[in-house]
Structures are given as C-alpha cells and as structure tokens.
C-alpha cells in the first residue's frame, strides 16, 4: 500500500499524521485522498472505524495550506459530540498551520458562537439545526466563499427520521457556493445514494469498500435470546461476568429511549457498576461531561441512545450490548461499530426477544454474516432475577417522581416551537392521524374476517360436494 506522501500529501502533514499513529493510509484514505486533491467531489463508503475522518481532513488541510483563508471549509455532522470529535482531528492534524476552528452545535451559547463565526475560522464544524439558526438570524458571517463542504454521516443527514435535518440542510445548501467541492462519507451510504449524487455534482468520485461483509472481521457478533421480562437480569449478569473476567473493560449499552437509558443507568449504579448515561434529554454540558468521563475510564459503562451510535471513536470500548434489537440494519452497523475500531478486536451482543427474531434476520441479511448464539448460565440469571426486577421497579418509581415524562413533553413542545410548528395543532393532527389509523386497522380486520369466513364457507361447500357422491353410493349399496 502507498504512503501518504505517495498519495500527494506534503511531508509536514504526513509527519503530523504519523505522530498521531496514522502511519500508513487505510484503503478508504488511499482511494479518496488523490481524487480530493485533484479537486473532485467524493463519496466514500467504508466500514466503521476505517479512518474516514482523516480521509477528508488530510486533503482539506493540504488545500488550506496552499490558500489559507477563512471560512475555507464547512463540515456538517448529525450529532454534537461528533462535531467536537471532528474539530479535534482538524485541530491536531492542522496544528502546524495554526488552524482556527469553530464548533457550532445546539445546547451551547449562541452569542459566543456568532462572535467566533465573525472571526472567520478556517474550518466550521456544525450540526445542521444550530448552523441553520445562525444563517437565518445573523449576517456577521458568510459561507459564500467556502471551498469544501463535508457531510459526515451523510446518509443520516438526509434521512427523514425523528430528527429531520432536511429543512436545515436546505438553508445551509442555499448559503454555500455552487462551485464548492463536496465530500460525503458514511459506513452506510447506499440507501441514500440517489439524493447524495444530486449534492455532489463535480465529477463525483464514488468509493465503496469491496468486502461483502459489512462489519469488520475483528468484531465477534452474538445474539442472546431472552424473554422480555428478564432482560434486565441477563444484562446485569453479562456485565458482572465481564467485570469478573476482565481487568480492563469498557462497555457501551444501547437502548432505544431516553427514559430506559436513564432507568438502566440508575439500576446499574444500584448494583455498583460504574455507569453513566448519554441521551438527548440531558443538558449539553452533562452530555460532554458524561462522554469525557467514559473516555477517561472513570466510568466503565456508557448507557446511550442512538445519539451515540454514529461516529464516536473511543478506542477502549471492547463490548457493545444492544439492549434492544435495532429496528434497522444500518443502526445495528453503526452501533456495533463503536467497538473493534482501527484493527482492534471487539465483541457485540444483541439481546433478542421472541418478537425481534425477524429483525435479526434482516440484520444478518444486510451485513452478510450470521450472528452466533451467546450462551449464558441460566441458573445464575435466575438467582438474581427477583432482586434485579425489584431494583428496576424502584428506579422507575424514583424517576417518575422527577417528572421525567413531563420534562420530555416540554422539550418536545419547545422543539416544535423552534421549528415553527404549533404544538396544539400538531397534537390535534397526531390525534386525527391516530384515529384514521385505528379506523383503517378496524376496516382491514373486518375485511380479513369476511375473507376468512368466505374461505371457510367455500371450503365447507367443497367438502360437502365431495361427500355427496360417496353418500349417494352408500345409499345405493344399502
Ligand atoms: N491510517 C491510519 N492508521 C492507523 N489508525 C488510523 C488511520 N486513520 C485513522 N486511524 C484511527 O482510526 C480510528 C477510527 O477512525 P475514524 O473515526 O475516522 O473512523 P470512521 O471510518 O469515521 O468510523 P465511523 O464510521 O464509525 O465514523 C481513529 O482513532 C483514527 O485516529
């Protein structure tokens, strides 16, 4: 494989990368750096932990060193934590240039951010919502002269999921020049390829790793079949086992809701596991503090929602536990990709209830590999079952006393107001939608029943018809 110098990067940058342990280019870097240096748009789809960040940071720094001005590059990414991580890579690799960066994310002081933007940093790393807010409300900075637009986790930015970024992206795309170079990266680009191609119009270079299996070879993947009601006991048992068997261990547990994330954290703490939560209901400062303490191994367990499933690079994570089976294979790919990064080994265990088996099949089909069953000593789980269930209930009661649900509702309403929606109207719309859905469901059930009855009736007649000649024959014989 070629060296960074052979790919066209200057000595100072190759040396800087070397100092950070980025010695020889990974395949995605070897493939994407030359076309980016040639001025082409680029779409890079490579496995989690394969070095996609440096694949765009290094060539951008090279170009910046040739023509240094601010604001030279804009990076948009879906989560705040990821924005900080990317900015850090720019800052460290671009140190010899005296690189100035600026991070624009929600939950932080907007006035201070506006001031920083007006000082023309070389690189702006932002989440879509807050950057769009600045663009709508301020004229103290301009993105009209940027040379590079990077969409990291590009497919997530274009998805119209619960956090829909498309409106904010429209504002951002309207503020950047058409003659920019556009770079799009993710471990899962293929679902949104068409939309992405319309963004990268400058002779886009598309690179996808050829490997059939979509997860890395160093990752051992298991499923553990558990009845819904005893999931917590299995979880506690799994963690206890890791703690007993490993000196140096670190686990991320993914769950689907903020509330469950909070309850699990409280519950695991009751069992004296050094745990910390990360979810979107926490204040931003708490989120950063939680992540920092997990990274520095003060806490060995991070319990998170999917806010942490993409991009986070924490080399010490050895195990990922999916407390719930992800509903989409690509969420699974990103979650388990928080371990086994940059050639290290890792383990992923997905808890699967009887209702989730079809989801596991969908995951296996997508990642082109089979998950192996994880065996657990059931008697050991049964021994702690009652104690775990009682502890969980106590934690639920404690959380209910803190108005967690109410706060969530208030947050939702705040978000709607910020998005220019009327919470009352939205509630009405949702109620009407639910009514229609219910009616449709009832209608479908009625149709189903009528069809069933018709089928049974036809079958009965068929049987009767078949029976008639035989009966006649019997009568004749008599
Ligand atoms: N050429 C290299 N040699 C060794 N380590 C590298 C190299 N390039 C990057 N790394 C390291 O690999 C780790 C993962 O890189 P990075 O976070 O860019 O992965 P990614 O492909 O963006 O993953 P994800 O899809 O999860 O976001 C980082 O710690 C990074 O410093």
Short mmCIF file of C-alpha atoms and ligand atoms in Angstrom, two decimals:
data_model
loop_
_atom_site.label_atom_id
_atom_site.label_comp_id
_atom_site.label_asym_id
_atom_site.label_seq_id
_atom_site.Cartn_x
_atom_site.Cartn_y
_atom_site.Cartn_z
CA UNK A 1 0.00 0.00 0.00
CA UNK A 2 1.17 3.53 -0.80
CA UNK A 3 2.31 6.07 1.76
CA UNK A 4 0.64 9.42 2.46
CA UNK A 5 3.48 11.12 0.58
CA UNK A 6 2.80 8.96 -2.47
CA UNK A 7 -0.87 9.95 -2.31
CA UNK A 8 0.18 13.57 -2.82
CA UNK A 9 0.29 14.89 0.74
CA UNK A 10 3.22 17.09 1.82
CA UNK A 11 5.90 15.92 4.29
CA UNK A 12 4.74 18.14 7.15
CA UNK A 13 1.23 16.67 7.01
CA UNK A 14 2.41 13.05 6.68
CA UNK A 15 4.68 13.62 9.70
CA UNK A 16 1.87 15.18 11.69
CA UNK A 17 -0.38 12.20 10.88
CA UNK A 18 2.42 9.80 11.83
CA UNK A 19 2.67 11.43 15.25
CA UNK A 20 -0.99 10.56 15.83
CA UNK A 21 -0.48 6.92 14.90
CA UNK A 22 -1.86 7.47 11.39
CA UNK A 23 1.17 5.93 9.70
CA UNK A 24 0.05 4.20 6.54
CA UNK A 25 -3.16 5.05 4.70
CA UNK A 26 -6.17 2.79 5.20
CA UNK A 27 -7.95 1.69 1.97
CA UNK A 28 -10.56 4.46 2.14
CA UNK A 29 -7.79 7.04 2.62
CA UNK A 30 -5.67 5.60 -0.21
CA UNK A 31 -8.69 5.65 -2.54
CA UNK A 32 -10.20 9.05 -1.68
CA UNK A 33 -7.27 11.38 -0.93
CA UNK A 34 -5.90 11.61 -4.54
CA UNK A 35 -9.25 12.49 -6.21
CA UNK A 36 -9.99 15.04 -3.46
CA UNK A 37 -6.58 16.64 -4.07
CA UNK A 38 -7.44 16.72 -7.79
CA UNK A 39 -10.49 18.82 -6.98
CA UNK A 40 -13.16 16.18 -7.44
CA UNK A 41 -16.26 15.65 -5.32
CA UNK A 42 -16.09 12.43 -3.38
CA UNK A 43 -18.44 9.90 -1.83
CA UNK A 44 -16.70 7.43 0.47
CA UNK A 45 -18.49 4.43 1.93
CA UNK A 46 -16.28 2.35 4.21
CA UNK A 47 -16.74 0.24 7.32
CA UNK A 48 -16.94 1.79 10.77
CA UNK A 49 -13.60 2.70 12.33
CA UNK A 50 -11.75 2.58 8.99
CA UNK A 51 -10.42 6.14 9.09
CA UNK A 52 -12.96 8.08 7.02
CA UNK A 53 -12.39 11.27 9.06
CA UNK A 54 -8.70 11.54 8.14
CA UNK A 55 -9.66 10.68 4.53
CA UNK A 56 -11.23 14.13 4.27
CA UNK A 57 -9.33 16.08 6.94
CA UNK A 58 -5.87 15.45 5.42
CA UNK A 59 -6.54 16.61 1.83
CA UNK A 60 -8.55 19.61 3.08
CA UNK A 61 -5.59 20.67 5.26
CA UNK A 62 -3.26 20.32 2.29
CA UNK A 63 -5.51 22.57 0.17
CA UNK A 64 -5.91 25.03 3.03
CA UNK A 65 -2.13 25.31 3.39
CA UNK A 66 -1.91 26.36 -0.29
CA UNK A 67 -4.55 29.07 0.03
CA UNK A 68 -5.17 29.85 3.67
CA UNK A 69 -8.28 31.89 4.37
CA UNK A 70 -11.39 31.62 6.50
CA UNK A 71 -14.07 30.30 6.24
CA UNK A 72 -12.46 27.67 3.97
CA UNK A 73 -14.32 24.51 4.93
CA UNK A 74 -17.69 23.61 6.42
CA UNK A 75 -18.30 20.18 7.95
CA UNK A 76 -21.86 19.20 8.81
CA UNK A 77 -22.50 16.21 11.05
CA UNK A 78 -25.61 14.87 12.81
CA UNK A 79 -24.56 14.94 16.48
CA UNK A 80 -22.91 17.46 18.76
CA UNK A 81 -20.38 15.02 20.20
CA UNK A 82 -19.30 14.05 16.72
CA UNK A 83 -18.82 17.70 15.80
CA UNK A 84 -16.36 18.09 18.69
CA UNK A 85 -14.52 14.93 17.69
CA UNK A 86 -14.11 16.04 14.06
CA UNK A 87 -12.99 19.53 15.09
CA UNK A 88 -10.38 17.94 17.32
CA UNK A 89 -8.95 15.95 14.38
CA UNK A 90 -8.72 19.14 12.32
CA UNK A 91 -7.09 20.99 15.22
CA UNK A 92 -4.49 18.33 15.97
CA UNK A 93 -3.58 17.48 12.37
CA UNK A 94 -3.67 21.15 11.36
CA UNK A 95 -1.58 22.39 14.29
CA UNK A 96 1.48 23.28 12.15
CA UNK A 97 -0.83 25.56 10.12
CA UNK A 98 -2.13 27.34 13.19
CA UNK A 99 -5.59 26.18 12.19
CA UNK A 100 -8.55 28.04 13.66
CA UNK A 101 -11.74 26.01 14.01
CA UNK A 102 -15.16 26.79 15.30
CA UNK A 103 -17.84 24.40 16.57
CA UNK A 104 -21.46 25.34 16.03
CA UNK A 105 -23.81 22.99 17.86
CA UNK A 106 -27.09 23.25 19.77
CA UNK A 107 -27.18 23.47 23.55
CA UNK A 108 -24.27 25.96 23.66
CA UNK A 109 -24.17 29.75 23.87
CA UNK A 110 -25.35 31.19 20.56
CA UNK A 111 -23.90 34.67 21.06
CA UNK A 112 -20.40 33.32 21.70
CA UNK A 113 -20.76 31.17 18.60
CA UNK A 114 -21.82 34.14 16.47
CA UNK A 115 -18.76 36.04 17.66
CA UNK A 116 -16.46 33.15 16.77
CA UNK A 117 -18.02 32.88 13.32
CA UNK A 118 -17.43 36.58 12.71
CA UNK A 119 -13.71 35.98 13.33
CA UNK A 120 -13.56 33.81 10.20
CA UNK A 121 -12.23 30.46 11.40
CA UNK A 122 -10.66 28.24 8.74
CA UNK A 123 -12.96 25.34 9.50
CA UNK A 124 -16.51 25.35 10.83
CA UNK A 125 -17.85 22.05 12.19
CA UNK A 126 -21.57 22.17 12.82
CA UNK A 127 -24.78 20.31 13.46
CA UNK A 128 -27.47 21.31 10.95
CA UNK A 129 -30.07 22.86 13.28
CA UNK A 130 -27.83 25.37 15.04
CA UNK A 131 -25.94 26.37 11.89
CA UNK A 132 -29.23 26.98 10.07
CA UNK A 133 -30.38 29.12 13.04
CA UNK A 134 -27.24 31.26 12.71
CA UNK A 135 -27.74 31.59 8.95
CA UNK A 136 -31.36 32.64 9.43
CA UNK A 137 -30.65 35.16 12.17
CA UNK A 138 -27.22 36.66 11.53
CA UNK A 139 -25.35 38.47 8.78
CA UNK A 140 -22.00 38.73 10.56
CA UNK A 141 -20.51 35.80 8.67
CA UNK A 142 -20.74 34.27 5.22
CA UNK A 143 -20.25 30.79 3.81
CA UNK A 144 -20.22 32.09 0.24
CA UNK A 145 -16.50 31.52 -0.24
CA UNK A 146 -16.06 28.09 1.25
CA UNK A 147 -14.02 25.65 -0.86
CA UNK A 148 -15.14 22.45 0.86
CA UNK A 149 -18.48 21.19 2.12
CA UNK A 150 -18.26 17.91 4.00
CA UNK A 151 -21.31 15.93 5.07
CA UNK A 152 -20.13 13.36 7.57
CA UNK A 153 -22.60 10.53 8.23
CA UNK A 154 -24.19 11.88 5.06
CA UNK A 155 -26.99 9.31 4.86
CA UNK A 156 -28.17 10.21 8.36
CA UNK A 157 -28.27 13.90 7.45
CA UNK A 158 -30.57 13.14 4.52
CA UNK A 159 -32.85 10.70 6.33
CA UNK A 160 -36.27 11.98 7.27
CA UNK A 161 -36.25 10.29 10.63
CA UNK A 162 -37.44 11.63 14.01
CA UNK A 163 -34.71 14.27 13.87
CA UNK A 164 -35.34 15.52 10.35
CA UNK A 165 -32.46 17.69 9.13
CA UNK A 166 -33.69 18.28 5.58
CA UNK A 167 -35.14 21.78 6.16
CA UNK A 168 -31.97 22.97 7.90
CA UNK A 169 -29.84 21.41 5.18
CA UNK A 170 -31.80 23.36 2.57
CA UNK A 171 -30.88 26.59 4.38
CA UNK A 172 -27.21 25.52 4.56
CA UNK A 173 -27.04 24.45 0.92
CA UNK A 174 -28.57 27.79 -0.04
CA UNK A 175 -25.78 29.62 1.80
CA UNK A 176 -22.77 27.80 0.28
CA UNK A 177 -21.40 28.44 -3.22
CA UNK A 178 -22.27 26.12 -6.11
CA UNK A 179 -18.60 25.88 -7.09
CA UNK A 180 -17.53 24.16 -3.88
CA UNK A 181 -16.02 20.68 -3.56
CA UNK A 182 -18.46 18.34 -1.82
CA UNK A 183 -17.31 15.34 0.21
CA UNK A 184 -19.77 12.78 1.56
CA UNK A 185 -18.81 9.99 3.94
CA UNK A 186 -20.53 7.23 5.89
CA UNK A 187 -20.39 3.50 6.62
CA UNK A 188 -23.88 3.19 5.13
CA UNK A 189 -24.31 5.37 2.06
CA UNK A 190 -26.06 3.07 -0.37
CA UNK A 191 -29.69 3.66 0.74
CA UNK A 192 -29.48 7.38 0.01
CA UNK A 193 -27.15 7.28 -2.97
CA UNK A 194 -29.53 8.99 -5.38
CA UNK A 195 -30.08 12.01 -3.12
CA UNK A 196 -26.35 12.21 -2.39
CA UNK A 197 -25.44 12.21 -6.08
CA UNK A 198 -27.55 15.32 -6.56
CA UNK A 199 -25.40 17.07 -3.92
CA UNK A 200 -22.03 16.02 -5.32
CA UNK A 201 -22.09 17.19 -8.91
CA UNK A 202 -18.45 17.93 -9.58
CA UNK A 203 -17.37 14.72 -11.37
CA UNK A 204 -18.07 12.78 -8.16
CA UNK A 205 -15.69 10.01 -7.30
CA UNK A 206 -17.51 7.15 -5.57
CA UNK A 207 -15.61 4.65 -3.46
CA UNK A 208 -17.10 1.74 -1.57
CA UNK A 209 -15.08 -0.95 0.17
CA UNK A 210 -15.37 -4.20 -1.76
CA UNK A 211 -15.77 -6.51 1.23
CA UNK A 212 -19.02 -8.47 1.18
CA UNK A 213 -19.43 -8.49 4.98
CA UNK A 214 -20.43 -5.02 6.13
CA UNK A 215 -18.94 -5.26 9.63
CA UNK A 216 -15.24 -5.59 10.39
CA UNK A 217 -13.57 -9.00 10.67
CA UNK A 218 -12.23 -8.20 14.15
CA UNK A 219 -15.78 -7.95 15.51
CA UNK A 220 -17.31 -11.07 17.09
CA UNK A 221 -21.09 -10.82 16.86
CA UNK A 222 -23.57 -12.65 19.04
CA UNK A 223 -27.25 -12.65 19.82
CA UNK A 224 -28.77 -13.71 23.11
CA UNK A 225 -32.36 -14.91 23.08
CA UNK A 226 -34.11 -13.61 26.21
CA UNK A 227 -37.74 -13.31 27.32
CA UNK A 228 -38.72 -9.61 27.52
CA UNK A 229 -39.42 -9.75 31.27
CA UNK A 230 -35.98 -11.00 32.25
CA UNK A 231 -33.84 -8.80 30.00
CA UNK A 232 -32.53 -6.74 32.91
CA UNK A 233 -31.34 -9.79 34.83
CA UNK A 234 -29.48 -11.01 31.74
CA UNK A 235 -27.91 -7.58 31.32
CA UNK A 236 -26.74 -7.43 34.94
CA UNK A 237 -25.37 -10.97 34.64
CA UNK A 238 -23.48 -10.13 31.42
CA UNK A 239 -21.87 -7.06 32.94
CA UNK A 240 -20.96 -8.89 36.14
CA UNK A 241 -19.28 -11.59 34.05
CA UNK A 242 -17.22 -9.06 32.08
CA UNK A 243 -16.22 -7.31 35.26
CA UNK A 244 -15.14 -10.59 36.86
CA UNK A 245 -13.28 -11.93 33.85
CA UNK A 246 -11.52 -8.82 32.52
CA UNK A 247 -9.06 -6.44 34.15
CA UNK A 248 -9.53 -3.66 31.69
CA UNK A 249 -13.03 -3.45 30.33
CA UNK A 250 -15.33 -0.89 28.85
CA UNK A 251 -18.88 -1.36 27.53
CA UNK A 252 -21.43 0.69 25.63
CA UNK A 253 -25.06 -0.38 26.11
CA UNK A 254 -27.50 0.94 23.52
CA UNK A 255 -31.18 1.32 24.27
CA UNK A 256 -33.98 2.88 22.27
CA UNK A 257 -35.45 5.53 24.60
CA UNK A 258 -34.10 8.28 26.84
CA UNK A 259 -36.27 7.02 29.70
CA UNK A 260 -34.99 3.48 29.56
CA UNK A 261 -31.46 4.83 29.24
CA UNK A 262 -31.97 6.77 32.47
CA UNK A 263 -33.59 3.84 34.29
CA UNK A 264 -30.88 1.38 33.24
CA UNK A 265 -28.19 3.80 34.43
CA UNK A 266 -29.88 4.19 37.82
CA UNK A 267 -30.35 0.44 38.10
CA UNK A 268 -26.76 -0.47 37.18
CA UNK A 269 -25.46 2.11 39.64
CA UNK A 270 -27.52 0.43 42.37
CA UNK A 271 -25.52 -2.69 41.58
CA UNK A 272 -22.33 -0.63 41.92
CA UNK A 273 -21.41 -0.73 38.26
CA UNK A 274 -19.58 2.48 37.27
CA UNK A 275 -22.18 3.67 34.76
CA UNK A 276 -23.06 6.91 33.07
CA UNK A 277 -25.90 7.89 30.70
CA UNK A 278 -25.85 9.74 27.39
CA UNK A 279 -29.12 10.78 25.78
CA UNK A 280 -30.78 13.81 24.25
CA UNK A 281 -32.81 14.72 27.37
CA UNK A 282 -29.58 15.61 29.20
CA UNK A 283 -28.21 19.15 29.16
CA UNK A 284 -25.36 19.54 26.68
CA UNK A 285 -22.79 20.16 29.39
CA UNK A 286 -23.84 16.94 31.14
CA UNK A 287 -23.58 15.10 27.83
CA UNK A 288 -20.00 16.27 27.26
CA UNK A 289 -19.06 15.54 30.87
CA UNK A 290 -20.53 12.02 30.66
CA UNK A 291 -18.61 11.27 27.48
CA UNK A 292 -15.37 12.70 28.84
CA UNK A 293 -15.62 10.57 31.99
CA UNK A 294 -16.36 7.47 29.97
CA UNK A 295 -13.45 8.17 27.62
CA UNK A 296 -11.09 8.58 30.53
CA UNK A 297 -12.35 5.30 32.07
CA UNK A 298 -13.73 6.94 35.23
CA UNK A 299 -16.92 5.15 34.19
CA UNK A 300 -16.60 1.77 32.51
CA UNK A 301 -20.15 1.62 31.20
CA UNK A 302 -21.88 4.10 28.91
CA UNK A 303 -25.62 3.62 28.52
CA UNK A 304 -26.74 5.53 25.48
CA UNK A 305 -29.48 6.07 22.97
CA UNK A 306 -28.67 6.26 19.27
CA UNK A 307 -27.30 9.75 19.82
CA UNK A 308 -24.03 7.87 20.41
CA UNK A 309 -24.43 5.22 17.72
CA UNK A 310 -22.63 7.03 14.91
CA UNK A 311 -19.04 8.09 14.53
CA UNK A 312 -17.87 8.21 18.14
CA UNK A 313 -14.30 6.96 18.29
CA UNK A 314 -13.44 5.58 21.71
CA UNK A 315 -10.63 3.05 21.25
CA UNK A 316 -11.06 1.46 24.70
CA UNK A 317 -14.57 0.13 24.03
CA UNK A 318 -14.37 -3.64 23.91
CA UNK A 319 -18.02 -4.57 24.08
CA UNK A 320 -21.26 -3.22 22.66
CA UNK A 321 -24.53 -4.55 24.07
CA UNK A 322 -27.75 -3.86 22.21
CA UNK A 323 -30.34 -3.85 24.97
CA UNK A 324 -32.96 -3.65 22.23
CA UNK A 325 -32.57 -5.17 18.77
CA UNK A 326 -32.16 -2.24 16.38
CA UNK A 327 -35.16 -1.83 14.08
CA UNK A 328 -32.94 -1.08 11.08
CA UNK A 329 -29.82 -2.98 9.99
CA UNK A 330 -27.90 0.24 9.42
CA UNK A 331 -28.49 1.33 13.01
CA UNK A 332 -27.05 -2.04 14.03
CA UNK A 333 -23.98 -1.49 11.79
CA UNK A 334 -23.24 1.91 13.37
CA UNK A 335 -23.91 0.78 16.95
CA UNK A 336 -21.65 -2.27 16.86
CA UNK A 337 -19.09 -0.15 15.01
CA UNK A 338 -18.33 1.64 18.29
CA UNK A 339 -16.05 -1.29 19.08
CA UNK A 340 -13.41 -3.16 17.01
CA UNK A 341 -12.11 0.10 15.53
CA UNK A 342 -8.87 0.66 13.63
CA UNK A 343 -7.91 -3.03 13.66
CA UNK A 344 -8.72 -3.71 17.33
CA UNK A 345 -10.88 -6.64 18.46
CA UNK A 346 -14.36 -6.23 19.83
CA UNK A 347 -17.50 -8.06 20.87
CA UNK A 348 -21.15 -7.23 20.17
CA UNK A 349 -24.08 -8.90 21.93
CA UNK A 350 -27.65 -8.17 20.88
CA UNK A 351 -30.47 -9.05 23.26
CA UNK A 352 -33.28 -10.54 21.22
CA UNK A 353 -36.80 -11.26 22.45
CA UNK A 354 -39.26 -13.58 20.75
CA UNK A 355 -40.78 -10.54 18.98
CA UNK A 356 -37.48 -9.40 17.42
CA UNK A 357 -36.33 -12.50 15.57
CA UNK A 358 -37.36 -11.06 12.17
CA UNK A 359 -35.18 -8.00 12.92
CA UNK A 360 -32.15 -10.24 13.47
CA UNK A 361 -32.81 -11.94 10.14
CA UNK A 362 -32.95 -8.54 8.41
CA UNK A 363 -29.67 -7.52 10.07
CA UNK A 364 -27.96 -10.77 9.07
CA UNK A 365 -29.13 -10.36 5.50
CA UNK A 366 -27.76 -6.82 5.29
CA UNK A 367 -24.41 -7.41 6.95
CA UNK A 368 -23.95 -10.72 5.11
CA UNK A 369 -22.94 -12.60 8.20
CA UNK A 370 -24.67 -14.77 10.81
CA UNK A 371 -24.80 -13.78 14.46
CA UNK A 372 -23.82 -16.63 16.75
CA UNK A 373 -25.88 -17.53 19.80
CA UNK A 374 -24.30 -16.40 23.09
CA UNK A 375 -24.59 -18.89 25.88
CA UNK A 376 -25.27 -17.84 29.43
CA UNK A 377 -25.61 -19.87 32.57
CA UNK A 378 -29.35 -19.51 33.12
CA UNK A 379 -29.28 -20.62 36.75
CA UNK A 380 -27.04 -17.67 37.59
CA UNK A 381 -29.55 -15.33 35.94
CA UNK A 382 -32.47 -16.87 37.81
CA UNK A 383 -30.66 -16.36 41.11
CA UNK A 384 -30.61 -12.56 40.62
CA UNK A 385 -33.93 -12.23 38.78
CA UNK A 386 -36.12 -11.05 41.66
CA UNK A 387 -33.54 -8.67 43.04
CA UNK A 388 -32.98 -7.08 39.61
CA UNK A 389 -36.70 -6.73 38.88
CA UNK A 390 -37.37 -5.13 42.28
CA UNK A 391 -34.45 -2.72 41.78
CA UNK A 392 -35.72 -1.73 38.35
CA UNK A 393 -39.20 -1.04 39.73
CA UNK A 394 -37.68 1.11 42.50
CA UNK A 395 -35.72 3.07 39.90
CA UNK A 396 -38.84 3.54 37.78
CA UNK A 397 -40.72 4.93 40.77
CA UNK A 398 -37.82 7.24 41.59
CA UNK A 399 -37.68 8.51 38.03
CA UNK A 400 -41.43 9.06 37.89
CA UNK A 401 -41.08 11.31 40.93
CA UNK A 402 -38.70 13.55 38.94
CA UNK A 403 -41.31 14.37 36.25
CA UNK A 404 -39.09 12.86 33.56
CA UNK A 405 -42.03 12.34 31.18
CA UNK A 406 -43.32 15.84 31.77
CA UNK A 407 -39.89 17.33 31.02
CA UNK A 408 -39.75 15.27 27.86
CA UNK A 409 -43.12 16.63 26.78
CA UNK A 410 -41.97 20.21 27.48
CA UNK A 411 -38.77 19.60 25.49
CA UNK A 412 -40.81 18.27 22.58
CA UNK A 413 -43.04 21.33 22.61
CA UNK A 414 -40.01 23.64 22.78
CA UNK A 415 -38.52 21.87 19.77
CA UNK A 416 -41.76 22.25 17.82
CA UNK A 417 -41.92 25.96 18.56
CA UNK A 418 -38.31 26.32 17.41
CA UNK A 419 -39.23 24.50 14.20
CA UNK A 420 -42.09 26.96 13.67
CA UNK A 421 -44.80 24.38 14.43
CA UNK A 422 -47.82 24.93 16.68
CA UNK A 423 -47.75 22.23 19.44
CA UNK A 424 -51.56 22.32 19.83
CA UNK A 425 -52.13 21.88 16.10
CA UNK A 426 -49.51 19.13 15.97
CA UNK A 427 -51.23 17.31 18.86
CA UNK A 428 -54.57 17.58 17.07
CA UNK A 429 -53.02 16.37 13.82
CA UNK A 430 -51.45 13.43 15.60
CA UNK A 431 -54.74 12.54 17.33
CA UNK A 432 -56.58 12.66 13.99
CA UNK A 433 -53.90 10.57 12.35
CA UNK A 434 -54.17 8.02 15.16
CA UNK A 435 -57.97 7.95 14.69
CA UNK A 436 -57.62 7.35 10.95
CA UNK A 437 -55.03 4.66 11.58
CA UNK A 438 -57.34 2.97 14.09
CA UNK A 439 -60.27 3.10 11.65
CA UNK A 440 -58.11 1.69 8.85
CA UNK A 441 -56.95 -1.08 11.13
CA UNK A 442 -60.53 -1.94 12.10
CA UNK A 443 -61.54 -1.87 8.43
CA UNK A 444 -58.66 -4.14 7.48
CA UNK A 445 -59.60 -6.52 10.30
CA UNK A 446 -63.23 -6.62 9.09
CA UNK A 447 -62.14 -7.32 5.50
CA UNK A 448 -59.80 -10.00 6.75
CA UNK A 449 -62.60 -11.59 8.77
CA UNK A 450 -65.06 -11.52 5.84
CA UNK A 451 -62.45 -13.11 3.58
CA UNK A 452 -61.75 -15.73 6.18
CA UNK A 453 -65.46 -16.52 6.56
CA UNK A 454 -65.86 -16.70 2.78
CA UNK A 455 -62.92 -19.06 2.53
CA UNK A 456 -64.30 -21.29 5.27
CA UNK A 457 -67.73 -21.29 3.62
CA UNK A 458 -66.21 -22.27 0.25
CA UNK A 459 -64.17 -24.99 1.88
CA UNK A 460 -67.26 -26.35 3.64
CA UNK A 461 -69.18 -26.45 0.36
CA UNK A 462 -66.31 -28.15 -1.36
CA UNK A 463 -66.19 -30.82 1.34
CA UNK A 464 -69.95 -31.24 1.20
CA UNK A 465 -69.81 -31.65 -2.60
CA UNK A 466 -67.07 -34.21 -2.27
CA UNK A 467 -69.07 -36.08 0.37
CA UNK A 468 -72.34 -36.16 -1.65
CA UNK A 469 -71.39 -38.84 -4.29
CA UNK A 470 -69.98 -41.01 -1.54
CA UNK A 471 -73.20 -40.66 0.49
CA UNK A 472 -75.26 -41.48 -2.64
CA UNK A 473 -73.08 -44.53 -3.26
CA UNK A 474 -73.58 -45.70 0.31
CA UNK A 475 -77.36 -45.16 -0.02
CA UNK A 476 -77.44 -47.16 -3.30
CA UNK A 477 -75.49 -50.02 -1.74
CA UNK A 478 -77.98 -50.12 1.12
N1 LIG B 1 -4.14 5.36 8.58
C1 LIG B 1 -4.44 5.09 9.83
N2 LIG B 1 -3.68 4.25 10.57
C2 LIG B 1 -3.98 3.97 11.86
N3 LIG B 1 -5.04 4.48 12.51
C3 LIG B 1 -5.85 5.31 11.84
C4 LIG B 1 -5.60 5.65 10.47
N4 LIG B 1 -6.56 6.51 10.06
C5 LIG B 1 -7.38 6.70 11.11
N5 LIG B 1 -6.97 5.99 12.18
C6 LIG B 1 -7.61 5.91 13.51
O1 LIG B 1 -8.72 5.04 13.39
C7 LIG B 1 -9.76 5.42 14.29
C8 LIG B 1 -11.09 5.44 13.56
O2 LIG B 1 -11.10 6.45 12.60
P1 LIG B 1 -12.42 7.27 12.24
O3 LIG B 1 -13.08 7.75 13.47
O4 LIG B 1 -12.08 8.24 11.20
O5 LIG B 1 -13.32 6.09 11.63
P2 LIG B 1 -14.61 6.18 10.69
O6 LIG B 1 -14.32 5.39 9.48
O7 LIG B 1 -15.01 7.60 10.53
O8 LIG B 1 -15.66 5.39 11.60
P3 LIG B 1 -17.26 5.62 11.76
O9 LIG B 1 -17.91 5.07 10.51
O10 LIG B 1 -17.59 4.83 12.96
O11 LIG B 1 -17.47 7.07 11.91
C9 LIG B 1 -9.36 6.77 14.84
O12 LIG B 1 -8.91 6.60 16.16
C10 LIG B 1 -8.21 7.23 13.95
O13 LIG B 1 -7.27 8.02 14.63
#
